[in-house]
Amino acid sequence: TILAIDPGPERSAWLLLEGSGVRGFGILSNLALVAKLRARSPSGGLWEASEADVLAIENIEPRYGLSTGWETLDTARWVGRFEEAAQPLPVGLLKRSSILRHLGIASRGNADQGVRMALIDRYGGKAAAIGTVKAKGPLHGITTHCWAALAVAVTWADLHS
């Protein structure tokens, strides 16, 4: 069972992957996410940190030739706070470039859309993966940064199973 985080400067997406099935996902303020990791309890959320075997986090990597803003630096700071708060749970860090390469996404230009499509394809295409309101697929309801958290979890599972 993998707890995956796509970190942001103020709020972060989390996703709990068990086998190939998504057990829960959402977006929380970083302070709330740190508190949940430390408490190891489901108070106010859908997952319990003690249920996970590993915490996988998308790590910030240098962007050579490009300036780095405060949001990037703040996000990097939160990665370290999540890592510390999760102890003694093992923590793995994955670079975005490694995740994109693993999912077969060549361009960073429209990477978010590429991640979403690669994951939908992996789960059998839109009809099977997303489904409908009456017949929900395993990825039904996943939005925005939760797709990136799923990409972290799937990549970690593939590389470490």
XYZ file of N, CA, C and O in Angstrom:
644
model
N 0.847 -1.182 0.000
C 0.000 0.000 0.000
C 0.883 1.232 0.000
O 1.742 1.392 0.864
N 0.660 2.092 -0.966
C 1.494 3.276 -1.158
C 0.661 4.525 -0.893
O -0.405 4.701 -1.486
N 1.153 5.371 -0.021
C 0.597 6.703 0.164
C 1.473 7.627 -0.661
O 2.685 7.685 -0.447
N 0.891 8.305 -1.639
C 1.653 9.170 -2.534
C 1.229 10.615 -2.349
O 0.051 10.898 -2.113
N 2.197 11.528 -2.460
C 1.924 12.950 -2.325
C 2.505 13.711 -3.510
O 3.667 13.521 -3.877
N 1.678 14.571 -4.087
C 2.128 15.569 -5.053
C 2.137 16.884 -4.286
O 1.082 17.466 -4.028
N 3.326 17.350 -3.876
C 3.391 18.514 -2.992
C 3.185 19.840 -3.718
O 3.497 19.972 -4.898
N 2.653 20.787 -2.978
C 2.509 22.154 -3.462
C 2.957 23.109 -2.376
O 3.229 22.697 -1.252
N 3.006 24.394 -2.674
C 3.497 25.356 -1.696
C 2.552 25.588 -0.513
O 2.998 25.952 0.574
N 1.244 25.351 -0.705
C 0.269 25.557 0.372
C -0.628 24.350 0.593
O -1.030 24.071 1.715
N -0.978 23.675 -0.493
C -1.854 22.492 -0.437
C -1.210 21.392 -1.266
O -0.531 21.666 -2.243
N -1.454 20.148 -0.868
C -0.856 19.015 -1.574
C -1.896 17.939 -1.815
O -2.807 17.746 -1.005
N -1.729 17.233 -2.927
C -2.613 16.116 -3.254
C -2.028 14.839 -2.658
O -0.819 14.650 -2.632
N -2.913 13.977 -2.169
C -2.502 12.673 -1.642
C -3.359 11.607 -2.305
O -4.473 11.881 -2.767
N -2.830 10.391 -2.364
C -3.570 9.269 -2.926
C -3.059 7.994 -2.270
O -1.854 7.833 -2.065
N -3.965 7.124 -1.918
C -3.617 5.836 -1.325
C -3.897 4.755 -2.364
O -5.026 4.586 -2.815
N -2.829 4.051 -2.772
C -2.918 2.992 -3.778
C -2.640 1.664 -3.108
O -1.586 1.478 -2.498
N -3.591 0.741 -3.239
C -3.423 -0.599 -2.682
C -3.479 -1.585 -3.837
O -4.525 -1.736 -4.477
N -2.350 -2.243 -4.102
C -2.263 -3.061 -5.309
C -2.385 -2.120 -6.488
O -1.664 -1.141 -6.593
N -3.347 -2.365 -7.365
C -3.578 -1.436 -8.471
C -4.830 -0.601 -8.231
O -5.237 0.173 -9.084
N -5.442 -0.762 -7.048
C -6.681 -0.059 -6.747
C -6.486 1.191 -5.909
O -5.746 1.193 -4.937
N -7.178 2.243 -6.302
C -7.150 3.501 -5.559
C -8.130 3.395 -4.390
O -9.306 3.136 -4.584
N -7.614 3.583 -3.166
C -8.464 3.502 -1.966
C -8.996 4.843 -1.513
O -9.980 4.914 -0.803
N -8.316 5.899 -1.875
C -8.772 7.230 -1.492
C -7.828 8.269 -2.026
O -6.690 7.967 -2.376
N -8.302 9.511 -2.107
C -7.484 10.599 -2.611
C -8.123 11.914 -2.197
O -9.293 11.965 -1.824
N -7.334 12.956 -2.254
C -7.851 14.278 -1.934
C -6.744 15.307 -1.925
O -5.581 15.011 -2.226
N -7.128 16.524 -1.577
C -6.178 17.627 -1.465
C -6.384 18.253 -0.095
O -7.517 18.539 0.299
N -5.280 18.437 0.626
C -5.329 19.014 1.964
C -4.333 20.161 2.066
O -3.359 20.214 1.309
N -4.560 21.034 3.029
C -3.539 22.032 3.320
C -2.305 21.279 3.804
O -2.405 20.195 4.382
N -1.144 21.842 3.562
C 0.094 21.176 3.966
C 0.164 20.975 5.475
O 0.642 19.940 5.938
N -0.327 21.941 6.240
C -0.326 21.781 7.694
C -1.209 20.610 8.121
O -0.835 19.825 9.002
N -2.368 20.468 7.497
C -3.253 19.345 7.816
C -2.618 18.019 7.420
O -2.732 17.019 8.143
N -1.935 17.990 6.291
C -1.293 16.760 5.832
C -0.153 16.358 6.766
O -0.028 15.187 7.131
N 0.649 17.306 7.210
C 1.711 17.015 8.176
C 1.101 16.482 9.472
O 1.585 15.497 10.042
N 0.027 17.104 9.928
C -0.619 16.660 11.168
C -1.140 15.231 11.034
O -0.992 14.420 11.955
N -1.730 14.898 9.885
C -2.238 13.540 9.674
C -1.099 12.521 9.627
O -1.227 11.428 10.159
N 0.002 12.900 9.006
C 1.144 11.990 8.956
C 1.706 11.738 10.359
O 2.064 10.619 10.698
N 1.770 12.779 11.150
C 2.290 12.636 12.517
C 1.339 11.867 13.409
O 1.760 11.072 14.235
N 0.044 12.104 13.267
C -0.950 11.494 14.156
C -1.209 10.033 13.831
O -1.674 9.277 14.672
N -0.952 9.635 12.589
C -1.208 8.264 12.149
C -2.674 7.865 12.379
O -2.972 6.766 12.767
N -3.559 8.833 12.166
C -4.979 8.542 12.385
C -5.812 9.130 11.259
O -5.380 10.053 10.583
N -7.026 8.618 11.051
C -7.848 9.077 9.947
C -8.688 10.308 10.264
O -9.579 10.636 9.522
N -8.416 10.987 11.363
C -9.284 12.090 11.780
C -9.478 13.097 10.655
O -8.541 13.740 10.216
N -10.691 13.186 10.193
C -11.039 14.162 9.182
C -10.616 13.794 7.770
O -10.674 14.631 6.883
N -10.214 12.583 7.512
C -9.775 12.224 6.164
C -10.173 10.816 5.804
O -10.900 10.150 6.530
N -9.677 10.365 4.684
C -10.064 9.066 4.157
C -9.000 8.002 4.332
O -9.198 6.873 3.959
N -7.853 8.319 4.901
C -6.790 7.342 5.010
C -6.133 7.422 6.375
O -6.231 8.404 7.078
N -5.473 6.378 6.692
C -4.731 6.297 7.936
C -3.281 6.006 7.581
O -2.996 5.036 6.886
N -2.365 6.848 8.026
C -0.959 6.699 7.649
C -0.421 5.328 8.013
O 0.429 4.784 7.323
N -0.927 4.744 9.097
C -0.417 3.437 9.506
C -0.822 2.335 8.530
O -0.295 1.241 8.588
N -1.763 2.608 7.617
C -2.164 1.620 6.623
C -1.138 1.487 5.505
O -1.119 0.498 4.796
N -0.314 2.502 5.297
C 0.621 2.515 4.183
C 1.911 1.782 4.521
O 2.347 1.760 5.667
N 2.510 1.169 3.494
C 3.805 0.521 3.637
C 4.943 1.486 3.317
O 6.070 1.293 3.759
N 4.635 2.507 2.506
C 5.646 3.475 2.101
C 4.947 4.787 1.753
O 3.798 4.788 1.316
N 5.654 5.880 1.958
C 5.206 7.189 1.501
C 6.088 7.571 0.321
O 7.318 7.624 0.448
N 5.481 7.807 -0.841
C 6.216 8.232 -2.030
C 5.838 9.679 -2.320
O 4.655 10.021 -2.361
N 6.856 10.516 -2.493
C 6.637 11.948 -2.697
C 7.343 12.388 -3.978
O 8.495 12.029 -4.214
N 6.636 13.204 -4.771
C 7.297 13.812 -5.915
C 8.239 14.881 -5.385
O 7.824 15.781 -4.660
N 9.509 14.757 -5.729
C 10.526 15.672 -5.224
C 10.810 16.775 -6.240
O 10.678 16.570 -7.446
N 11.212 17.914 -5.730
C 11.599 19.037 -6.580
C 12.977 18.741 -7.169
O 13.850 18.214 -6.487
N 13.150 19.073 -8.439
C 14.459 18.898 -9.054
C 14.880 20.196 -9.724
O 14.038 21.019 -10.078
N 16.190 20.406 -9.866
C 16.667 21.653 -10.475
C 16.185 21.785 -11.909
O 16.071 20.795 -12.623
N 15.896 23.007 -12.286
C 15.529 23.318 -13.669
C 16.612 24.225 -14.209
O 16.525 25.434 -14.108
N 17.647 23.604 -14.731
C 18.832 24.329 -15.179
C 18.479 25.380 -16.216
O 17.759 25.111 -17.154
N 19.000 26.584 -16.001
C 18.761 27.679 -16.923
C 17.476 28.434 -16.651
O 17.225 29.454 -17.273
N 16.644 27.940 -15.743
C 15.379 28.601 -15.429
C 15.442 29.143 -14.007
O 16.030 28.532 -13.114
N 14.821 30.283 -13.794
C 14.821 30.841 -12.445
C 13.874 30.037 -11.552
O 12.915 29.438 -12.010
N 14.200 30.022 -10.269
C 13.377 29.312 -9.282
C 12.689 30.348 -8.415
O 13.339 31.218 -7.831
N 11.367 30.240 -8.325
C 10.601 31.195 -7.531
C 10.327 30.690 -6.127
O 10.678 29.559 -5.763
N 9.681 31.554 -5.345
C 9.385 31.222 -3.953
C 8.449 30.021 -3.830
O 8.566 29.231 -2.899
N 7.502 29.871 -4.762
C 6.589 28.715 -4.691
C 7.365 27.406 -4.781
O 7.066 26.454 -4.068
N 8.346 27.348 -5.656
C 9.160 26.140 -5.791
C 9.955 25.881 -4.522
O 10.023 24.743 -4.034
N 10.545 26.926 -3.974
C 11.315 26.767 -2.736
C 10.415 26.357 -1.567
O 10.785 25.510 -0.751
N 9.228 26.955 -1.482
C 8.285 26.567 -0.425
C 7.853 25.111 -0.586
O 7.741 24.375 0.398
N 7.625 24.679 -1.816
C 7.238 23.288 -2.066
C 8.354 22.343 -1.628
O 8.084 21.317 -0.988
N 9.595 22.688 -1.934
C 10.732 21.853 -1.523
C 10.795 21.747 0.004
O 11.085 20.675 0.554
N 10.527 22.835 0.680
C 10.500 22.826 2.144
C 9.445 21.859 2.671
O 9.691 21.100 3.607
N 8.267 21.834 2.031
C 7.198 20.933 2.473
C 7.550 19.468 2.210
O 7.169 18.597 2.991
N 8.259 19.191 1.146
C 8.691 17.811 0.884
C 9.463 17.290 2.089
O 9.212 16.185 2.590
N 10.384 18.069 2.594
C 11.158 17.672 3.770
C 10.301 17.528 5.017
O 10.508 16.617 5.825
N 9.328 18.408 5.177
C 8.446 18.305 6.347
C 7.588 17.040 6.277
O 7.383 16.378 7.289
N 7.094 16.696 5.078
C 6.319 15.459 4.931
C 7.194 14.243 5.240
O 6.762 13.308 5.914
N 8.401 14.267 4.728
C 9.331 13.158 4.943
C 9.589 12.960 6.436
O 9.549 11.842 6.948
N 9.821 14.032 7.146
C 10.069 13.948 8.586
C 8.830 13.504 9.345
O 8.901 12.665 10.243
N 7.678 14.034 8.981
C 6.441 13.732 9.701
C 6.023 12.273 9.546
O 5.345 11.728 10.416
N 6.418 11.650 8.448
C 6.002 10.272 8.173
C 6.778 9.235 8.971
O 6.360 8.077 9.061
N 7.898 9.598 9.548
C 8.736 8.618 10.255
C 7.943 7.902 11.340
O 7.135 8.522 11.994
N 8.073 6.579 11.474
C 9.080 5.696 10.899
C 8.686 5.055 9.566
O 9.349 4.135 9.110
N 7.620 5.535 8.946
C 7.215 5.011 7.643
C 8.325 5.274 6.623
O 8.828 6.392 6.533
N 8.744 4.251 5.857
C 9.762 4.489 4.832
C 9.267 5.517 3.816
O 8.090 5.532 3.456
N 10.171 6.368 3.365
C 9.825 7.431 2.421
C 10.686 7.302 1.177
O 11.893 7.115 1.273
N 10.049 7.389 0.025
C 10.761 7.397 -1.245
C 10.478 8.685 -1.985
O 9.345 9.168 -1.983
N 11.509 9.248 -2.574
C 11.378 10.484 -3.341
C 11.568 10.181 -4.818
O 12.509 9.487 -5.196
N 10.668 10.698 -5.632
C 10.736 10.498 -7.082
C 10.786 11.851 -7.778
O 9.993 12.740 -7.459
N 11.684 12.002 -8.729
C 11.752 13.226 -9.522
C 10.651 13.206 -10.583
O 10.318 12.151 -11.127
N 10.105 14.369 -10.874
C 9.053 14.465 -11.896
C 9.553 13.946 -13.238
O 8.813 13.264 -13.950
N 10.791 14.243 -13.579
C 11.324 13.776 -14.861
C 11.339 12.248 -14.922
O 11.063 11.658 -15.970
N 11.612 11.588 -13.804
C 11.598 10.115 -13.756
C 10.180 9.579 -13.914
O 9.960 8.563 -14.580
N 9.222 10.260 -13.307
C 7.816 9.848 -13.413
C 7.347 9.985 -14.859
O 6.739 9.063 -15.414
N 7.643 11.129 -15.477
C 7.234 11.356 -16.869
C 7.878 10.339 -17.798
O 7.212 9.779 -18.683
N 9.149 10.081 -17.607
C 9.849 9.100 -18.435
C 9.233 7.715 -18.254
O 9.010 6.987 -19.224
N 8.937 7.341 -16.999
C 8.352 6.027 -16.726
C 6.988 5.866 -17.407
O 6.658 4.788 -17.897
N 6.205 6.938 -17.429
C 4.873 6.877 -18.037
C 4.909 7.070 -19.552
O 3.876 7.016 -20.213
N 6.110 7.302 -20.104
C 6.244 7.438 -21.548
C 5.861 8.802 -22.082
O 5.443 8.924 -23.232
N 6.004 9.833 -21.258
C 5.658 11.186 -21.673
C 6.944 11.898 -22.071
O 7.816 12.121 -21.233
N 7.045 12.234 -23.357
C 8.296 12.773 -23.892
C 8.451 14.261 -23.625
O 9.539 14.734 -23.371
N 7.376 15.013 -23.676
C 7.465 16.466 -23.571
C 6.964 16.949 -22.215
O 5.966 16.459 -21.701
N 7.651 17.925 -21.649
C 7.192 18.541 -20.409
C 6.210 19.664 -20.704
O 5.623 20.228 -19.798
N 6.039 20.004 -21.987
C 5.183 21.124 -22.375
C 3.767 21.004 -21.865
O 3.224 21.930 -21.292
N 3.147 19.879 -22.060
C 1.779 19.655 -21.598
C 1.764 18.375 -20.777
O 0.953 17.484 -20.999
N 2.674 18.307 -19.815
C 2.887 17.077 -19.062
C 1.675 16.662 -18.240
O 1.379 15.475 -18.134
N 0.951 17.616 -17.652
C -0.191 17.255 -16.811
C -1.254 16.500 -17.610
O -1.779 15.489 -17.149
N -1.542 16.979 -18.799
C -2.511 16.285 -19.653
C -1.965 14.922 -20.080
O -2.706 13.939 -20.132
N -0.666 14.846 -20.358
C -0.045 13.579 -20.726
C -0.105 12.565 -19.601
O -0.351 11.375 -19.835
N 0.114 13.017 -18.372
C 0.029 12.130 -17.203
C -1.379 11.570 -17.090
O -1.578 10.366 -16.923
N -2.377 12.447 -17.190
C -3.771 12.011 -17.074
C -4.104 10.966 -18.140
O -4.672 9.920 -17.837
N -3.724 11.241 -19.385
C -4.038 10.306 -20.468
C -3.290 8.982 -20.316
O -3.855 7.914 -20.563
N -2.022 9.035 -19.906
C -1.248 7.808 -19.719
C -1.871 6.935 -18.628
O -1.935 5.705 -18.762
N -2.347 7.560 -17.567
C -2.956 6.793 -16.477
C -4.319 6.229 -16.877
O -4.644 5.087 -16.545
N -5.101 7.011 -17.595
C -6.398 6.514 -18.085
C -6.169 5.330 -19.019
O -6.857 4.306 -18.912
N -5.200 5.429 -19.912
C -4.883 4.313 -20.813
C -4.448 3.082 -20.025
O -4.837 1.959 -20.340
N -3.650 3.297 -19.003
C -3.156 2.193 -18.183
C -4.296 1.433 -17.513
O -4.229 0.223 -17.313
N -5.346 2.153 -17.152
C -6.492 1.540 -16.484
C -7.600 1.149 -17.457
O -8.738 0.965 -17.066
N -7.276 1.033 -18.742
C -8.226 0.470 -19.699
C -8.980 1.450 -20.563
O -9.977 1.080 -21.181
N -8.568 2.706 -20.606
C -9.265 3.704 -21.415
C -10.323 4.427 -20.605
O -10.676 4.026 -19.484
N -10.849 5.499 -21.181
C -11.751 6.383 -20.441
C -12.997 5.669 -19.913
O -13.388 5.856 -18.759
N -13.631 4.859 -20.738
C -14.862 4.196 -20.300
C -14.615 3.283 -19.100
O -15.396 3.261 -18.156
N -13.518 2.545 -19.121
C -13.219 1.620 -18.021
C -12.626 2.337 -16.814
O -12.968 2.026 -15.675
N -11.749 3.292 -17.050
C -11.032 3.950 -15.952
C -11.896 4.948 -15.198
O -11.905 4.972 -13.965
N -12.629 5.777 -15.928
C -13.457 6.816 -15.316
C -14.868 6.299 -15.089
O -15.433 6.470 -14.014
N -15.432 5.672 -16.105
C -16.789 5.151 -15.999
C -17.819 6.261 -16.043
O -17.584 7.333 -16.576
N -18.955 5.989 -15.418
C -20.061 6.941 -15.369
C -20.510 7.099 -13.921
O -20.018 6.404 -13.026
N -21.443 7.972 -13.696
C -21.961 8.172 -12.343
C -22.567 6.867 -11.815
O -22.382 6.516 -10.652
N -23.273 6.135 -12.687
C -23.916 4.887 -12.263
C -22.948 3.714 -12.209
O -23.120 2.803 -11.414
N -21.952 3.718 -13.081
C -20.967 2.626 -13.135
C -19.576 3.236 -13.052
O -18.893 3.403 -14.063
N -19.167 3.584 -11.849
C -17.895 4.281 -11.640
C -16.706 3.369 -11.888
O -16.681 2.229 -11.449
N -15.708 3.927 -12.589
C -14.454 3.228 -12.800
C -13.519 3.475 -11.630
O -13.808 4.287 -10.745
N -12.361 2.808 -11.595
C -11.436 2.925 -10.472
C -10.823 4.316 -10.307
O -10.336 4.649 -9.230
N -10.873 5.147 -11.356
C -10.301 6.489 -11.272
C -11.369 7.576 -11.251
O -11.069 8.758 -11.370
N -12.613 7.169 -11.069
C -13.730 8.115 -11.059
C -13.538 9.159 -9.956
O -13.255 8.829 -8.815
N -13.649 10.405 -10.320
C -13.559 11.491 -9.350
C -12.184 12.096 -9.180
O -12.041 13.137 -8.549
N -11.155 11.453 -9.719
C -9.812 12.006 -9.594
C -9.735 13.277 -10.447
O -10.152 13.291 -11.602
N -9.219 14.341 -9.850
C -9.091 15.611 -10.554
C -7.744 16.244 -10.238
O -7.020 15.798 -9.357
N -7.442 17.273 -10.931
C -6.281 18.155 -10.767
C -5.026 17.419 -10.284
O -4.564 16.502 -10.930
N -4.495 17.843 -9.152
C -3.214 17.329 -8.674
C -3.280 15.881 -8.176
O -2.243 15.257 -7.979
N -4.464 15.355 -7.995
C -4.569 13.944 -7.593
C -4.084 13.026 -8.712
O -3.630 11.909 -8.441
N -4.155 13.490 -9.982
C -3.583 12.709 -11.087
C -2.077 12.578 -10.903
O -1.497 11.518 -11.128
N -1.430 13.666 -10.485
C 0.020 13.625 -10.256
C 0.352 12.703 -9.094
O 1.342 11.971 -9.138
N -0.476 12.712 -8.051
C -0.253 11.806 -6.916
C -0.402 10.351 -7.368
O 0.366 9.481 -6.948
N -1.377 10.068 -8.235
C -1.531 8.719 -8.780
C -0.302 8.337 -9.608
O 0.179 7.205 -9.523
N 0.225 9.282 -10.383
C 1.430 9.010 -11.174
C 2.605 8.659 -10.268
O 3.386 7.754 -10.573
N 2.732 9.346 -9.140
C 3.785 9.040 -8.172
C 3.602 7.619 -7.648
O 4.547 6.821 -7.614
N 2.378 7.281 -7.242
C 2.105 5.960 -6.672
C 2.347 4.845 -7.686
O 2.976 3.825 -7.368
N 1.860 5.017 -8.896
C 2.003 3.999 -9.941
C 3.485 3.801 -10.291
O 3.966 2.667 -10.418
N 4.214 4.901 -10.421
C 5.631 4.797 -10.743
C 6.385 4.094 -9.624
O 7.200 3.201 -9.874
N 6.091 4.474 -8.384
C 6.760 3.818 -7.254
C 6.454 2.312 -7.245
O 7.336 1.494 -7.071
N 5.187 1.970 -7.431
C 4.796 0.562 -7.438
C 5.517 -0.214 -8.534
O 6.024 -1.321 -8.295
N 5.568 0.345 -9.728
C 6.231 -0.340 -10.844
C 7.729 -0.526 -10.596
O 8.286 -1.561 -10.936
N 8.370 0.475 -10.035
C 9.819 0.427 -9.859
C 10.251 -0.367 -8.624
O 11.413 -0.758 -8.541
N 9.332 -0.606 -7.697
C 9.708 -1.253 -6.433
C 8.896 -2.493 -6.103
O 8.774 -2.865 -4.954
N 8.318 -3.117 -7.113
C 7.553 -4.349 -6.823
C 8.259 -5.568 -7.355
O 9.193 -5.529 -8.064
